[in-house]
Coordinates of C-alpha atoms in Angstrom, one line a residue:
Chain A
M1 CA 14.7 -5.1 -0.6
S2 CA 12.3 -8.0 0.7
E3 CA 9.5 -5.8 0.2
S4 CA 6.6 -5.7 -2.0
I5 CA 4.0 -3.1 -2.3
T6 CA 0.6 -4.7 -2.1
S7 CA -1.9 -2.3 -3.0
S8 CA -2.1 1.3 -4.9
P9 CA -3.6 4.0 -2.5
A10 CA -7.3 4.3 -3.6
I11 CA -10.5 3.4 -1.9
T12 CA -13.8 3.0 -3.6
V13 CA -16.8 5.3 -2.4
R14 CA -18.5 1.9 -1.6
D15 CA -15.8 1.1 0.4
F16 CA -15.5 4.5 2.3
I17 CA -19.1 4.3 3.1
A18 CA -18.9 0.7 4.5
Q19 CA -15.9 1.4 6.6
A20 CA -16.0 5.1 7.7
P21 CA -15.9 5.6 11.3
E22 CA -19.6 5.1 12.9
Q23 CA -19.5 8.6 14.6
L24 CA -20.0 10.0 10.7
E25 CA -23.4 8.3 10.9
L26 CA -23.1 8.3 6.9
R27 CA -26.6 8.6 5.1
V28 CA -26.6 7.9 1.3
L29 CA -28.9 10.7 0.0
A30 CA -28.5 10.0 -3.8
G31 CA -26.1 8.5 -6.2
A32 CA -25.5 5.2 -4.7
G33 CA -25.0 3.6 -7.9
G34 CA -21.9 5.3 -8.5
A35 CA -20.4 4.3 -5.2
E36 CA -18.7 1.0 -6.8
G37 CA -17.2 3.0 -9.8
R38 CA -15.6 6.1 -7.9
E39 CA -12.5 6.3 -5.9
L40 CA -10.9 8.5 -3.4
T41 CA -7.1 8.9 -3.7
V42 CA -6.2 11.8 -1.8
P43 CA -6.7 12.2 2.3
R44 CA -7.5 15.7 2.0
I45 CA -10.7 17.0 1.5
Q46 CA -12.1 19.7 -0.6
K47 CA -15.0 22.3 -0.1
L48 CA -16.9 22.9 -2.9
G49 CA -17.3 26.6 -2.3
L50 CA -16.2 28.7 -5.3
A51 CA -16.7 25.9 -7.6
L52 CA -20.3 26.6 -7.1
A53 CA -20.0 30.4 -8.1
G54 CA -18.4 28.5 -11.5
F55 CA -14.6 28.3 -10.8
T56 CA -14.6 24.8 -11.3
N57 CA -10.9 24.6 -12.5
Y58 CA -9.3 23.4 -9.0
I59 CA -11.7 20.7 -8.4
H60 CA -9.6 17.2 -7.8
T61 CA -11.0 14.1 -8.9
G62 CA -10.3 11.7 -5.9
R63 CA -10.9 14.1 -3.4
L64 CA -13.7 14.1 -0.9
Q65 CA -16.0 17.5 -1.5
I66 CA -17.3 18.8 1.5
V67 CA -20.7 21.0 1.3
G68 CA -21.2 22.9 4.4
Q69 CA -23.3 25.8 5.6
S70 CA -21.9 28.4 3.4
E71 CA -22.5 26.5 0.2
I72 CA -26.0 25.7 1.0
W73 CA -26.7 29.3 2.1
F74 CA -25.2 30.2 -1.4
L75 CA -27.3 27.7 -3.5
G76 CA -30.3 29.0 -1.5
Q77 CA -30.0 32.7 -2.4
L78 CA -30.0 31.3 -6.0
D79 CA -33.3 31.2 -8.0
S80 CA -33.9 27.4 -9.1
E81 CA -32.8 27.9 -12.6
K82 CA -29.6 29.3 -11.6
R83 CA -29.3 26.8 -8.9
A84 CA -29.5 23.8 -11.5
E85 CA -27.1 25.7 -13.8
A86 CA -24.4 26.1 -11.2
I87 CA -24.9 22.5 -10.0
R88 CA -24.6 21.0 -13.7
H89 CA -21.7 23.3 -14.0
L90 CA -19.7 21.4 -11.8
S91 CA -19.5 18.6 -14.0
L92 CA -20.8 16.0 -11.5
E93 CA -19.1 12.8 -13.5
R94 CA -15.4 14.0 -12.4
I95 CA -16.4 14.3 -8.7
S96 CA -16.0 11.4 -6.7
C97 CA -18.2 12.2 -3.7
V98 CA -20.1 14.8 -1.8
L99 CA -20.6 15.0 1.8
V100 CA -23.2 17.4 3.2
T101 CA -22.5 18.5 7.0
K102 CA -24.3 19.3 9.9
G103 CA -27.2 17.4 8.8
L104 CA -28.3 20.1 6.1
E105 CA -30.7 19.4 3.4
P106 CA -29.4 20.1 0.0
P107 CA -31.1 21.6 -2.6
V108 CA -33.5 19.3 -4.5
E109 CA -31.6 20.0 -7.8
L110 CA -28.3 18.8 -6.3
V111 CA -30.2 15.7 -5.1
E112 CA -31.8 14.9 -8.5
E113 CA -28.2 15.8 -10.5
A114 CA -26.4 13.7 -8.3
E115 CA -28.7 10.8 -8.8
R116 CA -28.6 11.4 -12.5
A117 CA -24.9 11.5 -12.5
G118 CA -24.5 8.5 -10.2
L119 CA -22.6 11.0 -7.6
P120 CA -22.7 9.7 -4.0
L121 CA -24.3 12.3 -2.1
L122 CA -23.7 11.6 1.5
Q123 CA -25.0 13.4 4.9
T124 CA -23.3 13.4 8.1
P125 CA -24.8 15.1 11.5
L126 CA -21.4 16.2 12.4
V127 CA -20.4 20.1 11.7
S128 CA -17.6 20.5 8.8
S129 CA -14.8 21.3 11.0
I130 CA -15.3 18.1 13.0
A131 CA -16.6 15.8 10.0
I132 CA -13.3 17.1 8.1
N133 CA -11.0 15.8 10.9
V134 CA -12.6 12.5 11.0
V135 CA -12.8 12.0 7.2
T136 CA -9.2 13.0 6.9
D137 CA -7.9 10.6 9.6
F138 CA -9.7 8.0 8.2
L139 CA -8.5 8.4 4.7
Q140 CA -4.9 8.9 5.8
E141 CA -5.1 5.7 7.3
A142 CA -6.7 4.1 4.5
L143 CA -4.7 5.4 1.7
A144 CA -1.4 5.1 3.5
P145 CA 1.2 3.2 1.4
R146 CA 1.4 -0.4 2.3
A147 CA 4.0 -3.3 1.7
V148 CA 4.8 -6.7 3.0
R149 CA 8.0 -7.2 4.6
H150 CA 9.7 -10.5 5.9
G151 CA 11.2 -11.1 9.1
V152 CA 10.0 -10.9 12.9
L153 CA 8.6 -7.5 14.2
L154 CA 8.8 -7.1 18.2
D155 CA 8.6 -4.3 20.8
V156 CA 12.0 -4.7 22.9
Y157 CA 12.1 -2.1 25.6
G158 CA 9.5 -0.3 23.8
L159 CA 11.1 0.0 20.4
G160 CA 9.7 -1.6 17.4
V161 CA 12.5 -4.1 16.4
L162 CA 12.5 -5.8 13.0
I163 CA 14.7 -8.8 12.6
E164 CA 15.8 -9.7 9.5
G165 CA 17.8 -12.4 7.3
T166 CA 17.6 -15.2 5.3
S167 CA 15.2 -18.1 5.9
G168 CA 16.6 -20.7 8.4
I169 CA 19.1 -18.3 10.2
G170 CA 17.3 -18.1 13.7
K171 CA 14.9 -15.0 13.6
S172 CA 12.0 -16.8 15.3
E173 CA 14.1 -18.8 17.8
C174 CA 15.9 -15.5 18.5
A175 CA 12.2 -14.0 18.8
L176 CA 11.3 -16.7 21.2
D177 CA 14.1 -16.2 23.5
L178 CA 13.2 -12.4 23.5
I179 CA 9.5 -13.2 24.3
S180 CA 10.4 -15.4 27.2
R181 CA 12.5 -12.5 28.5
G182 CA 9.5 -10.2 28.6
H183 CA 9.5 -8.8 25.2
R184 CA 6.4 -8.5 22.9
L185 CA 5.6 -10.1 19.6
V186 CA 4.0 -8.1 17.0
S187 CA 4.3 -10.4 14.1
D188 CA 6.2 -13.6 12.7
D189 CA 7.6 -14.0 9.0
V190 CA 4.8 -11.7 7.2
I191 CA 4.7 -8.0 8.4
E192 CA 2.4 -5.7 7.0
V193 CA 3.8 -2.3 7.0
K194 CA 2.1 1.1 6.3
R195 CA 3.8 4.6 6.4
I196 CA 2.2 7.2 8.0
G197 CA 3.2 10.7 6.9
T198 CA 6.8 11.1 5.6
D199 CA 8.8 9.6 8.2
K200 CA 6.9 6.8 10.2
V201 CA 6.3 3.3 9.3
I202 CA 3.9 1.4 11.2
G203 CA 4.2 -2.7 11.3
S204 CA 1.4 -4.9 12.3
A205 CA 0.4 -8.6 11.8
P206 CA -1.6 -10.2 8.9
E207 CA -5.1 -11.2 10.7
L208 CA -4.3 -15.0 10.5
L209 CA -0.8 -14.8 11.7
R210 CA -1.6 -12.6 14.5
E211 CA -0.2 -13.8 18.0
H212 CA 1.3 -17.0 16.3
L213 CA 5.0 -17.8 16.1
E214 CA 6.4 -20.8 14.0
I215 CA 9.4 -22.5 15.4
R216 CA 11.2 -25.6 13.7
G217 CA 10.5 -28.5 15.7
L218 CA 7.9 -27.0 17.6
G219 CA 5.5 -25.9 15.0
I220 CA 3.0 -23.2 15.3
L221 CA 2.7 -21.6 18.7
N222 CA 0.3 -19.2 19.9
I223 CA 2.3 -16.8 22.0
R224 CA -0.8 -15.5 23.8
D225 CA -1.8 -18.9 25.2
L226 CA 1.7 -19.8 26.0
F227 CA 3.0 -16.5 27.6
G228 CA 0.1 -14.5 28.2
V229 CA -1.3 -11.2 26.9
S230 CA 1.5 -9.0 27.7
A231 CA 3.6 -11.0 25.4
I232 CA 1.9 -9.7 22.4
S233 CA 1.2 -6.2 20.6
S234 CA -0.8 -5.3 18.1
A235 CA 1.2 -2.9 15.9
K236 CA 4.4 -1.0 16.4
T237 CA 6.6 1.5 14.5
L238 CA 9.7 0.2 12.8
D239 CA 12.7 1.8 14.9
L240 CA 15.4 -0.5 14.4
S241 CA 16.2 -3.2 12.1
I242 CA 18.6 -6.0 13.1
K243 CA 20.0 -8.1 10.4
L244 CA 21.2 -11.6 10.9
E245 CA 23.8 -12.6 8.5
R246 CA 26.1 -16.0 8.7
W247 CA 29.5 -15.2 10.3
D248 CA 31.4 -16.1 7.1
R249 CA 29.3 -13.5 4.9
A250 CA 29.1 -10.8 7.2
G251 CA 32.5 -9.5 5.9
E252 CA 31.9 -5.7 6.0
V253 CA 30.9 -5.9 10.0
D254 CA 31.5 -2.7 11.7
R255 CA 33.9 -3.3 14.4
L256 CA 33.8 0.1 16.3
G257 CA 30.1 0.5 15.6
I258 CA 30.5 4.0 14.3
D259 CA 29.5 3.4 10.8
P260 CA 25.5 3.6 11.1
R261 CA 23.8 1.4 8.5
S262 CA 20.1 1.8 7.4
T263 CA 17.3 0.2 5.6
E264 CA 14.7 1.7 3.5
V265 CA 10.8 0.4 4.4
L266 CA 8.4 2.3 2.2
G267 CA 11.1 5.2 1.4
V268 CA 11.7 5.8 5.3
R269 CA 15.3 5.1 6.5
V270 CA 15.4 2.9 9.6
P271 CA 18.6 2.5 11.2
Q272 CA 20.0 -1.2 10.7
V273 CA 22.5 -3.4 12.9
L274 CA 24.3 -6.2 11.1
I275 CA 24.9 -9.0 13.7
P276 CA 26.7 -12.0 12.5
V277 CA 25.5 -15.1 14.0
S278 CA 27.7 -18.0 15.0
P279 CA 27.6 -20.7 17.5
G280 CA 27.9 -19.3 21.0
R281 CA 26.8 -15.7 20.2
N282 CA 23.6 -15.2 22.3
L283 CA 21.3 -13.5 19.6
S284 CA 18.7 -12.1 22.1
T285 CA 21.4 -10.6 24.3
L286 CA 22.9 -9.0 21.3
V287 CA 19.3 -7.7 20.2
E288 CA 18.5 -6.4 23.4
T289 CA 22.1 -4.7 23.9
A290 CA 21.8 -3.5 20.3
V291 CA 18.0 -2.0 21.2
R292 CA 19.9 -0.2 24.4
I293 CA 22.6 1.4 22.3
Q294 CA 20.0 2.8 19.9
L295 CA 18.0 4.3 22.7
L296 CA 21.0 6.1 24.0
R297 CA 21.9 7.1 20.3
S298 CA 18.1 8.6 20.1
R299 CA 19.1 10.5 23.2
G300 CA 22.1 12.0 21.7
Y301 CA 24.9 9.8 23.3
D302 CA 26.9 7.3 21.3
A303 CA 29.6 5.5 23.1
A304 CA 31.7 4.2 20.0
Q305 CA 31.9 8.0 19.2
E306 CA 33.1 9.2 22.2
F307 CA 35.6 6.3 22.4
V308 CA 36.8 7.2 18.8
A309 CA 37.0 10.9 20.0
R310 CA 39.2 10.0 22.9
H311 CA 41.5 7.8 20.6
T312 CA 41.8 10.8 18.3
L313 CA 43.0 13.3 21.2
I314 CA 45.4 10.7 22.4
L315 CA 47.0 10.5 18.9
E316 CA 46.8 14.1 18.5
S317 CA 48.9 14.5 21.8
K318 CA 51.5 12.3 20.5
Q319 CA 52.3 14.0 17.1
Chain B
M1 CA 57.6 -16.2 10.4
V2 CA 58.2 -13.0 8.3
E3 CA 58.4 -9.4 9.3
C4 CA 58.7 -6.1 7.9
R5 CA 59.1 -2.5 8.9
V6 CA 56.3 0.0 8.3
V7 CA 55.8 3.5 8.9
V8 CA 52.4 5.2 9.7
V9 CA 52.3 8.0 7.1
N10 CA 49.0 9.3 6.8
R11 CA 48.2 12.6 8.9
L12 CA 45.9 11.2 11.2
G13 CA 47.7 8.4 12.3
L14 CA 46.6 5.1 13.0
H15 CA 43.3 6.3 13.6
A16 CA 39.8 4.4 14.4
R17 CA 38.9 4.0 10.7
A18 CA 42.5 3.4 9.7
A19 CA 42.9 0.7 12.4
S20 CA 39.2 -1.2 11.4
Q21 CA 40.9 -1.5 7.9
V22 CA 43.9 -3.2 9.4
V23 CA 41.7 -5.5 11.3
R24 CA 39.3 -6.3 8.7
L25 CA 42.5 -7.0 6.6
A26 CA 44.1 -9.1 9.1
N27 CA 41.1 -11.3 9.6
Q28 CA 40.9 -12.3 5.7
F29 CA 44.2 -14.3 6.7
Q30 CA 44.9 -17.5 8.8
S31 CA 48.4 -16.3 9.8
T32 CA 48.8 -14.6 13.6
I33 CA 49.6 -11.3 12.8
R34 CA 51.3 -8.7 15.2
L35 CA 51.8 -5.1 15.4
E36 CA 54.6 -3.9 17.5
R37 CA 55.9 -0.4 18.4
A38 CA 59.6 -0.5 17.0
D39 CA 60.9 0.7 20.6
G40 CA 59.0 -2.6 21.9
S41 CA 56.9 -0.5 24.4
A42 CA 53.6 -1.9 22.7
V43 CA 52.6 -5.2 20.8
A44 CA 49.1 -5.2 19.3
D45 CA 47.1 -8.5 17.9
A46 CA 46.4 -7.2 14.5
K47 CA 43.1 -9.1 14.5
S48 CA 42.1 -7.3 17.5
I49 CA 40.6 -3.6 17.1
L50 CA 40.8 -2.7 20.7
S51 CA 44.6 -3.9 20.6
V52 CA 45.4 -2.3 17.5
L53 CA 44.0 1.2 18.7
M54 CA 46.1 0.8 22.0
L55 CA 48.9 1.2 20.0
A56 CA 48.2 4.7 19.5
A57 CA 50.5 5.2 16.8
A58 CA 50.4 8.7 15.7
R59 CA 51.7 9.9 12.2
G60 CA 55.7 9.1 11.8
T61 CA 55.5 6.1 14.3
E62 CA 57.6 3.2 13.2
L63 CA 56.1 -0.4 13.7
R64 CA 57.3 -4.0 13.1
A65 CA 54.4 -6.0 11.4
V66 CA 55.2 -9.8 12.0
A67 CA 53.1 -12.4 10.5
E68 CA 53.4 -16.2 11.4
G69 CA 51.5 -19.0 9.4
V70 CA 50.6 -20.9 6.1
D71 CA 49.7 -17.5 4.5
E72 CA 52.0 -15.3 6.2
R73 CA 54.0 -13.7 3.1
E74 CA 50.8 -12.6 1.5
A75 CA 49.5 -11.3 4.7
L76 CA 52.5 -9.2 5.3
D77 CA 52.4 -7.7 1.8
R78 CA 49.0 -6.6 1.8
L79 CA 49.5 -5.2 5.1
C80 CA 52.6 -3.1 4.1
E81 CA 50.7 -1.9 1.2
L82 CA 47.9 -0.7 3.5
F83 CA 50.2 1.1 5.6
A84 CA 52.0 2.4 2.5
K85 CA 48.9 4.0 0.9
G86 CA 48.2 5.8 4.1
F87 CA 44.8 3.6 4.1
G88 CA 43.7 5.0 1.0
E89 CA 43.3 8.7 2.5
E90 CA 44.6 12.0 1.1
A91 CA 47.9 11.6 -0.9
E92 CA 50.7 12.6 1.8
K93 CA 53.4 15.1 1.1

């Protein structure tokens, strides 16, 4: 739908070094020259492990390679010549990046070969188990599939509600009404969405638009100045989509509320409610109520389904 | 004003989904459309879902459909057709 993928999931090693969490305290030991041209594309790390013993088939380009105590011990018990051979055999050109953990000093052969091949060789004082967690968390976030979606994202009763619809239908006005009732704005007009794992999409505002809302006739409003800090929220999961549509075009509106609709955002299905717009319909009340219904549904209660079941019972008793 | 008799032929009767088809169809016309139980015990506005559901018309129920307005003839024909084909559900024996 109104969604465009903005970036393919990859991060250069240079960006990784620059943006990685401070607690990693990364030091570049060698191969800084290759950091620009090499990319990480998979959040999962690998341990060099068996590759040092010659089993290099499974080395995955695009993953960060961890060198921990066991790898250092293994290399340490080889004589210098064997060690250099084991390292050359890794074909360092194929490896994106190596991270030595626990502040261990890698053998000089590895430093030299990495420098020659332009393979970034990094070091962290953290032990492997913690370093792996930190790196994986960071990469999962950095490599999450992203897109841009149009609409307004709000936090209503704790649910992330995406209001969609054609330009001029009243999305921002509806959002303003909801904000004045105490709900929170995440982003107006342009929403950056990213998928976390397989079933969760998080939306946030682009830096420039953050805390702002544009209303025809009033111009650009700063919601934090006008309504206070409690009226804004930085990021929110997409839990419900509200689609506003002109009354005359909303032919297939579900009168009973028994046919659940959904929309897809980055491959994740998000429940959707279609609300026809016409004078005299108070949109913010309708949105609030749709959220209440969704809250009940997510707890297993569906009034429309119960009503239909009761009706069916009555019909059956008459037969 | 035009009217015709329709019978609920599908197995489930005028259940929720069938009723919503009736309402959707009725709303495409300007005419007012009424559905009445043949025995006169209930009358429904065909454009209102709750009203149609209140008919509680099980299979075999006989209803009178009444349309009044500029497009009454077409509205009635389409409505009778919808009932006759059992709301597009399973073929009835």
